[in-house]
Amino acid sequence: MQKFDTAIIGGGMVGLTMAIILARARLKIAVIDSADLNKTGTKEFDGRVSAITLASRHILENNGIWKYLAEEAEPINHIRISDSDSHMFLDYDAKLIGDEPMGHIVENRYIRRALFAAAAEHSNLEIFAPAIYEKVAYNSSHVEISLAGHLLKAKLLIAADGKKSKIAAGAGIKPLIWDYGQDGIVCTVRHEKPHGQTACERFLPAGPFAILPMKGGYHSSLVWTEKRMLTPFFMKMDRMALTAEVKKRFGSYLGELEVLEPRFSFPLSLYHAERYIDHRLALIGDAAHSIHPVAGQGLNLGIRDAAVLGELIAKQQSLGLDTGSLLMLEKYQNLRKADNLLMMSVTDGLNHLFSNNITPIKLARRFGMSAVNKMPPVKKFFMLHAVGKGGIWKDGI
């Protein structure tokens, strides 16, 4: 039997971030994942990008991860939000809130590679992959995780195994699920003019159409929300025809463009666990919550989960207290649930508000966007929330 302080099921971006935070606190950590992690750092495995907010970047910097990412990260210095073909828009400039970018766009494959590199620095972090747990047994003082050929023992189990978490289901934790009837179509576009480190979001009747600036200046990632019934049509479309469809939605502000392969699609839904904890168990990331990508906040919420839980566990360890105690887990749940529910409400509301073409609603939202654009204090308030510096969440706990 191998003994660990904490075992983490799920070696994705949130799970590995959690592992590194705890390893830096000198705890002995096990990460278990069913995938071959050597293959997860490729574009074929995951060709998507993620928006890393300013607050999340600070967490990654403080835990020795950002140094492996910096060269692959494209700053976001401007955000432009428009409603379909309206000439009214919201224009956010990073200079309004400070001297740093509002965030960065990074390809997921590079995030994974950075996490592998950072994890390799810690001899007290062991990764079991590909490996599938056969049984989890919760005891009064520890958790036992049975793998083929291994039996692991830990004071706490952290589930980072994504939506429809098997660990959560096994603990009897039920989720709230709302299917949006939409899919996200993701692909990369090469364009004639430089993007100028500007992220654009156009709200179309089918849903948001995000244009996210990638490294180098002449490529952007599209996150295209479409009605699910139409997704197979666009996924099977040849590249030239798809480029023509993208041009209709993209506009001409970046000149000529070309859609590049591969392309991906994934269903969009709201997912929230009824609770984040159980006896010697904590849920983080998509295992606890998943939101609409309209604001690009999904990964950031998971990073915040890891930061808060990591700080609580490290404090318990430093005081010689039980790192799997229910009292500590309840504090984690209380700290994170409010922040996650707030962002869930915001993204759900935005998607419903903008994913329609009802005339009175359309006129009201366009007037609202125009009004906010003329009020710098109000813009600053929204920007601070967007970069993770406002509202319930603060750096640290």
mmCIF file of C-alpha atoms in Angstrom:
data_model
loop_
_atom_site.group_PDB
_atom_site.id
_atom_site.type_symbol
_atom_site.label_atom_id
_atom_site.label_comp_id
_atom_site.label_asym_id
_atom_site.label_seq_id
_atom_site.Cartn_x
_atom_site.Cartn_y
_atom_site.Cartn_z
ATOM 1 C CA MET A 1 0.000 0.000 0.000
ATOM 2 C CA GLN A 2 1.293 3.460 -0.956
ATOM 3 C CA LYS A 3 0.439 6.288 1.417
ATOM 4 C CA PHE A 4 -0.303 9.849 0.284
ATOM 5 C CA ASP A 5 -1.646 12.971 1.921
ATOM 6 C CA THR A 6 -4.066 13.623 -0.946
ATOM 7 C CA ALA A 7 -5.167 11.642 -3.994
ATOM 8 C CA ILE A 8 -6.660 13.386 -7.032
ATOM 9 C CA ILE A 9 -8.816 11.579 -9.581
ATOM 10 C CA GLY A 10 -8.375 13.447 -12.868
ATOM 11 C CA GLY A 11 -5.144 14.690 -14.400
ATOM 12 C CA GLY A 12 -6.620 17.429 -16.571
ATOM 13 C CA MET A 13 -5.831 21.122 -16.326
ATOM 14 C CA VAL A 14 -7.608 21.700 -13.007
ATOM 15 C CA GLY A 15 -6.527 18.404 -11.456
ATOM 16 C CA LEU A 16 -2.851 18.969 -12.215
ATOM 17 C CA THR A 17 -3.035 22.588 -11.028
ATOM 18 C CA MET A 18 -4.437 21.283 -7.750
ATOM 19 C CA ALA A 19 -1.678 18.684 -7.509
ATOM 20 C CA ILE A 20 1.087 21.235 -8.055
ATOM 21 C CA ILE A 21 -0.341 23.654 -5.480
ATOM 22 C CA LEU A 22 -0.399 20.868 -2.878
ATOM 23 C CA ALA A 23 3.029 19.519 -3.848
ATOM 24 C CA ARG A 24 4.505 22.982 -3.318
ATOM 25 C CA ALA A 25 3.022 22.861 0.190
ATOM 26 C CA ARG A 26 5.164 19.717 0.722
ATOM 27 C CA LEU A 27 2.292 17.256 0.808
ATOM 28 C CA LYS A 28 2.652 13.859 -0.842
ATOM 29 C CA ILE A 29 0.243 13.757 -3.781
ATOM 30 C CA ALA A 30 -1.087 11.056 -6.119
ATOM 31 C CA VAL A 31 -2.826 11.893 -9.424
ATOM 32 C CA ILE A 32 -4.841 9.180 -11.178
ATOM 33 C CA ASP A 33 -6.060 9.558 -14.755
ATOM 34 C CA SER A 34 -7.447 7.076 -17.274
ATOM 35 C CA ALA A 35 -5.810 8.810 -20.258
ATOM 36 C CA ASP A 36 -2.271 8.497 -21.529
ATOM 37 C CA LEU A 37 -1.081 11.943 -20.477
ATOM 38 C CA ASN A 38 1.705 11.860 -23.069
ATOM 39 C CA LYS A 39 -1.021 12.215 -25.705
ATOM 40 C CA THR A 40 -3.130 14.908 -24.031
ATOM 41 C CA GLY A 41 -0.694 17.708 -24.863
ATOM 42 C CA THR A 42 -1.429 17.530 -28.603
ATOM 43 C CA LYS A 43 -3.702 19.616 -30.807
ATOM 44 C CA GLU A 44 -5.435 16.448 -32.003
ATOM 45 C CA PHE A 45 -6.461 15.584 -28.441
ATOM 46 C CA ASP A 46 -7.658 19.109 -27.611
ATOM 47 C CA GLY A 47 -7.508 21.910 -30.158
ATOM 48 C CA ARG A 48 -9.331 24.412 -27.990
ATOM 49 C CA VAL A 49 -7.959 27.485 -26.244
ATOM 50 C CA SER A 50 -8.642 28.859 -22.789
ATOM 51 C CA ALA A 51 -8.861 32.409 -21.498
ATOM 52 C CA ILE A 52 -6.661 32.869 -18.429
ATOM 53 C CA THR A 53 -7.797 35.876 -16.400
ATOM 54 C CA LEU A 54 -5.386 38.203 -14.634
ATOM 55 C CA ALA A 55 -6.305 36.669 -11.260
ATOM 56 C CA SER A 56 -5.746 33.127 -12.574
ATOM 57 C CA ARG A 57 -2.397 34.137 -14.059
ATOM 58 C CA HIS A 58 -1.308 35.328 -10.629
ATOM 59 C CA ILE A 59 -2.261 31.933 -9.145
ATOM 60 C CA LEU A 60 -0.262 30.141 -11.854
ATOM 61 C CA GLU A 61 2.698 32.490 -11.330
ATOM 62 C CA ASN A 62 2.687 31.942 -7.575
ATOM 63 C CA ASN A 63 2.786 28.178 -8.089
ATOM 64 C CA GLY A 64 5.596 27.951 -10.629
ATOM 65 C CA ILE A 65 3.394 27.156 -13.634
ATOM 66 C CA TRP A 66 3.196 30.410 -15.590
ATOM 67 C CA LYS A 67 6.931 30.426 -16.417
ATOM 68 C CA TYR A 68 6.280 27.439 -18.698
ATOM 69 C CA LEU A 69 3.316 29.191 -20.345
ATOM 70 C CA ALA A 70 4.397 32.788 -20.812
ATOM 71 C CA GLU A 71 5.894 32.391 -24.301
ATOM 72 C CA GLU A 72 2.732 30.714 -25.648
ATOM 73 C CA ALA A 73 0.244 33.152 -24.100
ATOM 74 C CA GLU A 74 -1.284 35.984 -26.131
ATOM 75 C CA PRO A 75 -2.313 39.015 -24.039
ATOM 76 C CA ILE A 76 -5.860 40.370 -24.172
ATOM 77 C CA ASN A 77 -5.589 44.156 -24.076
ATOM 78 C CA HIS A 78 -8.957 44.911 -25.645
ATOM 79 C CA ILE A 79 -12.392 43.266 -25.569
ATOM 80 C CA ARG A 80 -15.077 44.273 -28.031
ATOM 81 C CA ILE A 81 -18.661 43.069 -27.593
ATOM 82 C CA SER A 82 -21.309 43.595 -30.263
ATOM 83 C CA ASP A 83 -24.867 42.469 -30.859
ATOM 84 C CA SER A 84 -25.309 40.862 -34.277
ATOM 85 C CA ASP A 85 -25.157 43.553 -36.985
ATOM 86 C CA SER A 86 -25.690 46.512 -34.636
ATOM 87 C CA HIS A 87 -23.260 49.443 -34.736
ATOM 88 C CA MET A 88 -23.559 49.757 -30.942
ATOM 89 C CA PHE A 89 -20.896 47.925 -28.953
ATOM 90 C CA LEU A 90 -18.968 47.686 -25.713
ATOM 91 C CA ASP A 91 -15.239 48.337 -25.944
ATOM 92 C CA TYR A 92 -13.021 47.447 -22.986
ATOM 93 C CA ASP A 93 -9.422 48.669 -22.798
ATOM 94 C CA ALA A 94 -7.040 47.117 -20.249
ATOM 95 C CA LYS A 95 -5.585 50.559 -19.473
ATOM 96 C CA LEU A 96 -8.832 51.451 -17.694
ATOM 97 C CA ILE A 97 -7.977 49.098 -14.797
ATOM 98 C CA GLY A 98 -4.171 49.037 -14.752
ATOM 99 C CA ASP A 99 -0.957 48.313 -16.588
ATOM 100 C CA GLU A 100 -1.430 44.565 -17.139
ATOM 101 C CA PRO A 101 -3.444 42.701 -19.782
ATOM 102 C CA MET A 102 -6.968 41.688 -18.797
ATOM 103 C CA GLY A 103 -5.991 38.102 -19.454
ATOM 104 C CA HIS A 104 -4.293 35.790 -21.924
ATOM 105 C CA ILE A 105 -5.420 33.287 -24.531
ATOM 106 C CA VAL A 106 -3.480 30.016 -24.445
ATOM 107 C CA GLU A 107 -3.962 26.807 -26.393
ATOM 108 C CA ASN A 108 -5.004 23.981 -24.080
ATOM 109 C CA ARG A 109 -2.198 21.754 -25.342
ATOM 110 C CA TYR A 110 0.347 24.285 -24.094
ATOM 111 C CA ILE A 111 -1.397 24.572 -20.736
ATOM 112 C CA ARG A 112 -1.196 20.797 -20.349
ATOM 113 C CA ARG A 113 2.485 20.746 -21.318
ATOM 114 C CA ALA A 114 3.239 23.527 -18.837
ATOM 115 C CA LEU A 115 1.499 21.586 -16.094
ATOM 116 C CA PHE A 116 3.470 18.433 -16.928
ATOM 117 C CA ALA A 117 6.705 20.421 -16.747
ATOM 118 C CA ALA A 118 5.778 22.047 -13.445
ATOM 119 C CA ALA A 119 4.649 18.722 -11.976
ATOM 120 C CA ALA A 120 7.978 17.128 -12.922
ATOM 121 C CA GLU A 121 9.726 19.514 -10.517
ATOM 122 C CA HIS A 122 8.153 17.756 -7.511
ATOM 123 C CA SER A 123 9.389 14.356 -6.360
ATOM 124 C CA ASN A 124 6.458 14.257 -3.895
ATOM 125 C CA LEU A 125 3.926 14.216 -6.759
ATOM 126 C CA GLU A 126 3.311 10.836 -8.412
ATOM 127 C CA ILE A 127 1.122 10.383 -11.489
ATOM 128 C CA PHE A 128 -0.623 7.090 -12.213
ATOM 129 C CA ALA A 129 -1.657 7.186 -15.885
ATOM 130 C CA PRO A 130 -3.126 5.575 -17.785
ATOM 131 C CA ALA A 131 -4.818 4.017 -14.780
ATOM 132 C CA ILE A 132 -8.432 3.343 -13.868
ATOM 133 C CA TYR A 133 -9.505 3.090 -10.262
ATOM 134 C CA GLU A 134 -11.399 -0.089 -9.508
ATOM 135 C CA LYS A 135 -12.776 0.808 -6.093
ATOM 136 C CA VAL A 136 -12.867 3.703 -3.637
ATOM 137 C CA ALA A 137 -13.433 2.977 0.049
ATOM 138 C CA TYR A 138 -13.975 5.779 2.580
ATOM 139 C CA ASN A 139 -12.898 5.082 6.146
ATOM 140 C CA SER A 140 -13.028 7.236 9.266
ATOM 141 C CA SER A 141 -9.410 8.410 8.941
ATOM 142 C CA HIS A 142 -8.536 7.852 5.267
ATOM 143 C CA VAL A 143 -9.612 6.861 1.759
ATOM 144 C CA GLU A 144 -8.395 3.760 -0.082
ATOM 145 C CA ILE A 145 -8.205 3.795 -3.880
ATOM 146 C CA SER A 146 -7.711 0.476 -5.632
ATOM 147 C CA LEU A 147 -5.924 0.483 -8.998
ATOM 148 C CA ALA A 148 -4.754 -2.485 -11.046
ATOM 149 C CA GLY A 149 -1.576 -3.472 -9.236
ATOM 150 C CA HIS A 150 -1.706 -0.602 -6.732
ATOM 151 C CA LEU A 151 -3.514 0.237 -3.520
ATOM 152 C CA LEU A 152 -3.336 3.896 -2.499
ATOM 153 C CA LYS A 153 -4.220 5.392 0.861
ATOM 154 C CA ALA A 154 -4.859 9.119 1.394
ATOM 155 C CA LYS A 155 -6.385 11.428 3.980
ATOM 156 C CA LEU A 156 -8.440 13.207 1.312
ATOM 157 C CA LEU A 157 -9.729 12.385 -2.168
ATOM 158 C CA ILE A 158 -10.240 15.235 -4.640
ATOM 159 C CA ALA A 159 -12.482 14.605 -7.649
ATOM 160 C CA ALA A 160 -11.336 16.484 -10.755
ATOM 161 C CA ASP A 161 -12.869 14.007 -13.190
ATOM 162 C CA GLY A 162 -15.092 16.461 -15.046
ATOM 163 C CA LYS A 163 -18.785 16.605 -15.824
ATOM 164 C CA LYS A 164 -20.773 13.545 -14.799
ATOM 165 C CA SER A 165 -18.068 12.763 -12.242
ATOM 166 C CA LYS A 166 -18.107 9.082 -11.336
ATOM 167 C CA ILE A 167 -16.563 9.897 -7.977
ATOM 168 C CA ALA A 168 -19.363 12.375 -7.199
ATOM 169 C CA ALA A 169 -22.021 9.909 -8.348
ATOM 170 C CA GLY A 170 -20.455 7.178 -6.214
ATOM 171 C CA ALA A 171 -20.756 9.467 -3.172
ATOM 172 C CA GLY A 172 -24.442 10.062 -3.901
ATOM 173 C CA ILE A 173 -23.915 13.697 -4.942
ATOM 174 C CA LYS A 174 -26.616 14.685 -7.424
ATOM 175 C CA PRO A 175 -26.148 17.404 -10.042
ATOM 176 C CA LEU A 176 -28.431 20.070 -11.446
ATOM 177 C CA ILE A 177 -28.165 19.822 -15.244
ATOM 178 C CA TRP A 178 -29.644 22.237 -17.792
ATOM 179 C CA ASP A 179 -29.055 21.380 -21.440
ATOM 180 C CA TYR A 180 -28.901 24.522 -23.598
ATOM 181 C CA GLY A 181 -29.668 22.650 -26.825
ATOM 182 C CA GLN A 182 -26.528 24.287 -28.219
ATOM 183 C CA ASP A 183 -23.091 23.036 -29.224
ATOM 184 C CA GLY A 184 -19.796 24.853 -29.224
ATOM 185 C CA ILE A 185 -17.934 24.564 -32.524
ATOM 186 C CA VAL A 186 -14.232 25.326 -32.182
ATOM 187 C CA CYS A 187 -11.669 25.914 -34.911
ATOM 188 C CA THR A 188 -8.692 28.120 -35.717
ATOM 189 C CA VAL A 189 -8.830 30.858 -38.356
ATOM 190 C CA ARG A 190 -5.901 32.457 -40.142
ATOM 191 C CA HIS A 191 -6.591 36.084 -41.092
ATOM 192 C CA GLU A 192 -5.017 38.772 -43.264
ATOM 193 C CA LYS A 193 -4.807 41.585 -40.691
ATOM 194 C CA PRO A 194 -3.339 41.408 -37.157
ATOM 195 C CA HIS A 195 -5.867 40.957 -34.362
ATOM 196 C CA GLY A 196 -4.218 43.604 -32.190
ATOM 197 C CA GLN A 197 -4.613 41.502 -29.013
ATOM 198 C CA THR A 198 -8.361 42.079 -29.197
ATOM 199 C CA ALA A 199 -10.950 39.498 -28.167
ATOM 200 C CA CYS A 200 -14.294 39.964 -29.884
ATOM 201 C CA GLU A 201 -17.648 38.497 -28.981
ATOM 202 C CA ARG A 202 -20.581 38.850 -31.339
ATOM 203 C CA PHE A 203 -23.983 37.851 -30.051
ATOM 204 C CA LEU A 204 -25.947 36.150 -32.824
ATOM 205 C CA PRO A 205 -29.483 34.676 -32.632
ATOM 206 C CA ALA A 206 -28.078 31.129 -32.338
ATOM 207 C CA GLY A 207 -25.690 32.144 -29.560
ATOM 208 C CA PRO A 208 -22.332 33.859 -28.904
ATOM 209 C CA PHE A 209 -19.621 33.867 -31.568
ATOM 210 C CA ALA A 210 -16.249 34.520 -29.905
ATOM 211 C CA ILE A 211 -13.062 35.478 -31.780
ATOM 212 C CA LEU A 212 -10.079 34.977 -29.479
ATOM 213 C CA PRO A 213 -6.578 36.269 -30.327
ATOM 214 C CA MET A 214 -3.847 33.619 -30.572
ATOM 215 C CA LYS A 215 -0.079 33.882 -30.409
ATOM 216 C CA GLY A 216 1.613 35.532 -33.405
ATOM 217 C CA GLY A 217 -1.071 38.050 -34.336
ATOM 218 C CA TYR A 218 -2.541 36.426 -37.449
ATOM 219 C CA HIS A 219 -4.503 33.519 -35.996
ATOM 220 C CA SER A 220 -7.645 33.499 -33.851
ATOM 221 C CA SER A 221 -9.648 30.750 -32.221
ATOM 222 C CA LEU A 222 -13.381 30.665 -32.833
ATOM 223 C CA VAL A 223 -15.835 29.473 -30.228
ATOM 224 C CA TRP A 224 -19.029 29.362 -32.236
ATOM 225 C CA THR A 225 -22.284 28.591 -30.397
ATOM 226 C CA GLU A 226 -24.809 26.941 -32.680
ATOM 227 C CA LYS A 227 -28.136 25.124 -32.380
ATOM 228 C CA ARG A 228 -27.427 21.448 -31.844
ATOM 229 C CA MET A 229 -29.549 20.313 -34.781
ATOM 230 C CA LEU A 230 -27.244 22.244 -37.140
ATOM 231 C CA THR A 231 -23.910 21.156 -35.682
ATOM 232 C CA PRO A 232 -23.521 17.936 -37.755
ATOM 233 C CA PHE A 233 -24.106 19.975 -40.921
ATOM 234 C CA PHE A 234 -21.264 22.386 -40.120
ATOM 235 C CA MET A 235 -18.933 19.666 -38.855
ATOM 236 C CA LYS A 236 -19.249 17.701 -42.114
ATOM 237 C CA MET A 237 -18.996 20.770 -44.360
ATOM 238 C CA ASP A 238 -15.850 21.015 -46.508
ATOM 239 C CA ARG A 239 -13.298 23.604 -45.449
ATOM 240 C CA MET A 240 -14.001 26.164 -48.198
ATOM 241 C CA ALA A 241 -17.737 26.103 -47.529
ATOM 242 C CA LEU A 242 -17.134 26.388 -43.784
ATOM 243 C CA THR A 243 -14.837 29.361 -44.373
ATOM 244 C CA ALA A 244 -17.679 31.062 -46.260
ATOM 245 C CA GLU A 245 -20.056 30.430 -43.334
ATOM 246 C CA VAL A 246 -17.526 31.789 -40.845
ATOM 247 C CA LYS A 247 -17.027 34.940 -42.973
ATOM 248 C CA LYS A 248 -20.750 35.695 -42.685
ATOM 249 C CA ARG A 249 -20.473 35.713 -38.913
ATOM 250 C CA PHE A 250 -16.919 36.982 -38.546
ATOM 251 C CA GLY A 251 -17.204 40.168 -40.567
ATOM 252 C CA SER A 252 -14.420 41.798 -42.559
ATOM 253 C CA TYR A 253 -12.475 43.688 -39.903
ATOM 254 C CA LEU A 254 -9.536 41.244 -40.091
ATOM 255 C CA GLY A 255 -9.536 40.992 -43.878
ATOM 256 C CA GLU A 256 -9.462 37.711 -45.754
ATOM 257 C CA LEU A 257 -9.552 34.586 -43.638
ATOM 258 C CA GLU A 258 -9.193 30.834 -43.865
ATOM 259 C CA VAL A 259 -10.519 28.133 -41.546
ATOM 260 C CA LEU A 260 -7.867 25.641 -40.479
ATOM 261 C CA GLU A 261 -8.315 22.035 -39.377
ATOM 262 C CA PRO A 262 -8.990 20.289 -37.070
ATOM 263 C CA ARG A 263 -12.389 21.420 -35.838
ATOM 264 C CA PHE A 264 -14.155 20.249 -32.688
ATOM 265 C CA SER A 265 -17.660 20.350 -31.267
ATOM 266 C CA PHE A 266 -18.989 19.779 -27.758
ATOM 267 C CA PRO A 267 -22.439 20.044 -26.129
ATOM 268 C CA LEU A 268 -23.167 23.067 -23.939
ATOM 269 C CA SER A 269 -24.948 22.665 -20.651
ATOM 270 C CA LEU A 270 -25.123 24.097 -17.167
ATOM 271 C CA TYR A 271 -24.001 21.629 -14.520
ATOM 272 C CA HIS A 272 -23.834 22.178 -10.769
ATOM 273 C CA ALA A 273 -23.333 19.609 -8.021
ATOM 274 C CA GLU A 274 -25.791 19.848 -5.106
ATOM 275 C CA ARG A 275 -22.763 19.909 -2.817
ATOM 276 C CA TYR A 276 -19.001 20.023 -3.335
ATOM 277 C CA ILE A 277 -18.014 17.797 -0.424
ATOM 278 C CA ASP A 278 -18.633 14.512 1.309
ATOM 279 C CA HIS A 279 -16.747 12.467 3.896
ATOM 280 C CA ARG A 280 -13.035 12.920 2.972
ATOM 281 C CA LEU A 281 -14.047 14.063 -0.498
ATOM 282 C CA ALA A 282 -13.949 17.410 -2.333
ATOM 283 C CA LEU A 283 -15.089 18.224 -5.871
ATOM 284 C CA ILE A 284 -13.254 20.806 -7.983
ATOM 285 C CA GLY A 285 -13.559 22.165 -11.520
ATOM 286 C CA ASP A 286 -16.119 20.631 -13.848
ATOM 287 C CA ALA A 287 -16.810 17.847 -11.347
ATOM 288 C CA ALA A 288 -18.478 20.545 -9.226
ATOM 289 C CA HIS A 289 -19.686 23.026 -11.839
ATOM 290 C CA SER A 290 -19.707 23.689 -15.554
ATOM 291 C CA ILE A 291 -20.979 26.871 -17.193
ATOM 292 C CA HIS A 292 -21.689 28.278 -20.638
ATOM 293 C CA PRO A 293 -18.454 29.458 -22.334
ATOM 294 C CA VAL A 294 -19.984 32.863 -23.150
ATOM 295 C CA ALA A 295 -17.608 34.673 -20.760
ATOM 296 C CA GLY A 296 -14.647 32.293 -21.033
ATOM 297 C CA GLN A 297 -14.625 31.688 -17.271
ATOM 298 C CA GLY A 298 -14.885 27.895 -16.965
ATOM 299 C CA LEU A 299 -11.218 27.041 -16.409
ATOM 300 C CA ASN A 300 -10.749 30.111 -14.216
ATOM 301 C CA LEU A 301 -13.411 28.915 -11.781
ATOM 302 C CA GLY A 302 -11.600 25.584 -11.539
ATOM 303 C CA ILE A 303 -8.279 27.326 -10.891
ATOM 304 C CA ARG A 304 -9.943 29.333 -8.115
ATOM 305 C CA ASP A 305 -11.291 26.099 -6.592
ATOM 306 C CA ALA A 306 -7.771 24.672 -6.570
ATOM 307 C CA ALA A 307 -6.269 27.840 -5.065
ATOM 308 C CA VAL A 308 -8.788 28.035 -2.217
ATOM 309 C CA LEU A 309 -8.757 24.321 -1.393
ATOM 310 C CA GLY A 310 -4.955 24.235 -1.636
ATOM 311 C CA GLU A 311 -4.596 27.110 0.797
ATOM 312 C CA LEU A 312 -6.979 25.500 3.290
ATOM 313 C CA ILE A 313 -5.226 22.119 3.115
ATOM 314 C CA ALA A 314 -1.793 23.711 3.462
ATOM 315 C CA LYS A 315 -2.963 25.614 6.553
ATOM 316 C CA GLN A 316 -4.290 22.409 8.115
ATOM 317 C CA GLN A 317 -0.994 20.683 7.383
ATOM 318 C CA SER A 318 1.085 23.494 8.906
ATOM 319 C CA LEU A 319 -0.983 23.359 12.100
ATOM 320 C CA GLY A 320 -0.749 19.583 12.363
ATOM 321 C CA LEU A 321 -4.493 19.197 11.798
ATOM 322 C CA ASP A 322 -6.410 16.653 9.728
ATOM 323 C CA THR A 323 -6.144 17.634 6.041
ATOM 324 C CA GLY A 324 -9.367 15.799 5.272
ATOM 325 C CA SER A 325 -11.508 17.198 8.072
ATOM 326 C CA LEU A 326 -15.171 17.939 7.459
ATOM 327 C CA LEU A 327 -14.822 21.388 9.052
ATOM 328 C CA MET A 328 -12.159 22.369 6.517
ATOM 329 C CA LEU A 329 -14.184 20.928 3.633
ATOM 330 C CA GLU A 330 -17.259 22.877 4.707
ATOM 331 C CA LYS A 331 -15.216 26.072 4.674
ATOM 332 C CA TYR A 332 -14.040 25.254 1.135
ATOM 333 C CA GLN A 333 -17.619 24.692 0.007
ATOM 334 C CA ASN A 334 -18.852 27.926 1.564
ATOM 335 C CA LEU A 335 -16.041 29.952 0.005
ATOM 336 C CA ARG A 336 -16.417 28.566 -3.499
ATOM 337 C CA LYS A 337 -20.114 27.921 -3.938
ATOM 338 C CA ALA A 338 -21.182 31.570 -3.830
ATOM 339 C CA ASP A 339 -18.562 32.656 -6.395
ATOM 340 C CA ASN A 340 -19.388 29.777 -8.748
ATOM 341 C CA LEU A 341 -23.145 30.317 -8.488
ATOM 342 C CA LEU A 342 -22.735 34.020 -9.228
ATOM 343 C CA MET A 343 -20.741 33.318 -12.404
ATOM 344 C CA MET A 344 -23.180 30.584 -13.371
ATOM 345 C CA SER A 345 -26.081 33.027 -13.077
ATOM 346 C CA VAL A 346 -24.260 35.673 -15.108
ATOM 347 C CA THR A 347 -23.319 33.349 -17.981
ATOM 348 C CA ASP A 348 -26.736 31.684 -18.048
ATOM 349 C CA GLY A 349 -28.425 35.095 -18.112
ATOM 350 C CA LEU A 350 -26.170 36.400 -20.890
ATOM 351 C CA ASN A 351 -26.821 33.353 -23.042
ATOM 352 C CA HIS A 352 -30.594 33.632 -22.648
ATOM 353 C CA LEU A 353 -30.584 37.409 -23.094
ATOM 354 C CA PHE A 354 -28.592 37.398 -26.316
ATOM 355 C CA SER A 355 -29.505 34.053 -27.937
ATOM 356 C CA ASN A 356 -32.725 35.354 -29.426
ATOM 357 C CA ASN A 357 -33.934 37.880 -31.971
ATOM 358 C CA ILE A 358 -37.014 39.212 -30.157
ATOM 359 C CA THR A 359 -37.269 42.896 -31.158
ATOM 360 C CA PRO A 360 -38.021 44.556 -27.758
ATOM 361 C CA ILE A 361 -35.260 42.573 -26.039
ATOM 362 C CA LYS A 362 -32.864 43.261 -28.894
ATOM 363 C CA LEU A 363 -33.477 47.015 -28.709
ATOM 364 C CA ALA A 364 -33.134 47.080 -24.905
ATOM 365 C CA ARG A 365 -29.829 45.198 -24.849
ATOM 366 C CA ARG A 366 -28.363 47.364 -27.619
ATOM 367 C CA PHE A 367 -29.330 50.507 -25.739
ATOM 368 C CA GLY A 368 -27.810 49.051 -22.567
ATOM 369 C CA MET A 369 -24.521 48.229 -24.267
ATOM 370 C CA SER A 370 -24.303 51.696 -25.756
ATOM 371 C CA ALA A 371 -25.048 53.319 -22.395
ATOM 372 C CA VAL A 372 -22.444 51.267 -20.497
ATOM 373 C CA ASN A 373 -19.856 52.085 -23.162
ATOM 374 C CA LYS A 374 -20.249 55.782 -22.314
ATOM 375 C CA MET A 375 -19.810 55.332 -18.542
ATOM 376 C CA PRO A 376 -16.171 54.536 -17.588
ATOM 377 C CA PRO A 377 -16.921 53.779 -13.880
ATOM 378 C CA VAL A 378 -19.527 51.184 -14.878
ATOM 379 C CA LYS A 379 -17.190 49.714 -17.490
ATOM 380 C CA LYS A 380 -14.436 49.466 -14.884
ATOM 381 C CA PHE A 381 -16.795 47.589 -12.535
ATOM 382 C CA PHE A 382 -17.590 44.990 -15.208
ATOM 383 C CA MET A 383 -13.943 44.716 -16.234
ATOM 384 C CA LEU A 384 -12.799 43.992 -12.682
ATOM 385 C CA HIS A 385 -15.262 41.110 -12.555
ATOM 386 C CA ALA A 386 -14.079 39.847 -15.936
ATOM 387 C CA VAL A 387 -10.425 39.675 -14.850
ATOM 388 C CA GLY A 388 -11.288 38.006 -11.540
ATOM 389 C CA LYS A 389 -10.618 41.012 -9.316
ATOM 390 C CA GLY A 390 -14.156 41.974 -8.329
ATOM 391 C CA GLY A 391 -17.154 40.663 -6.469
ATOM 392 C CA ILE A 392 -16.984 37.640 -4.173
ATOM 393 C CA TRP A 393 -13.639 36.319 -5.405
ATOM 394 C CA LYS A 394 -10.458 37.903 -4.170
ATOM 395 C CA ASP A 395 -6.881 36.690 -4.555
ATOM 396 C CA GLY A 396 -6.400 34.278 -1.687
ATOM 397 C CA ILE A 397 -9.027 33.565 0.970
#
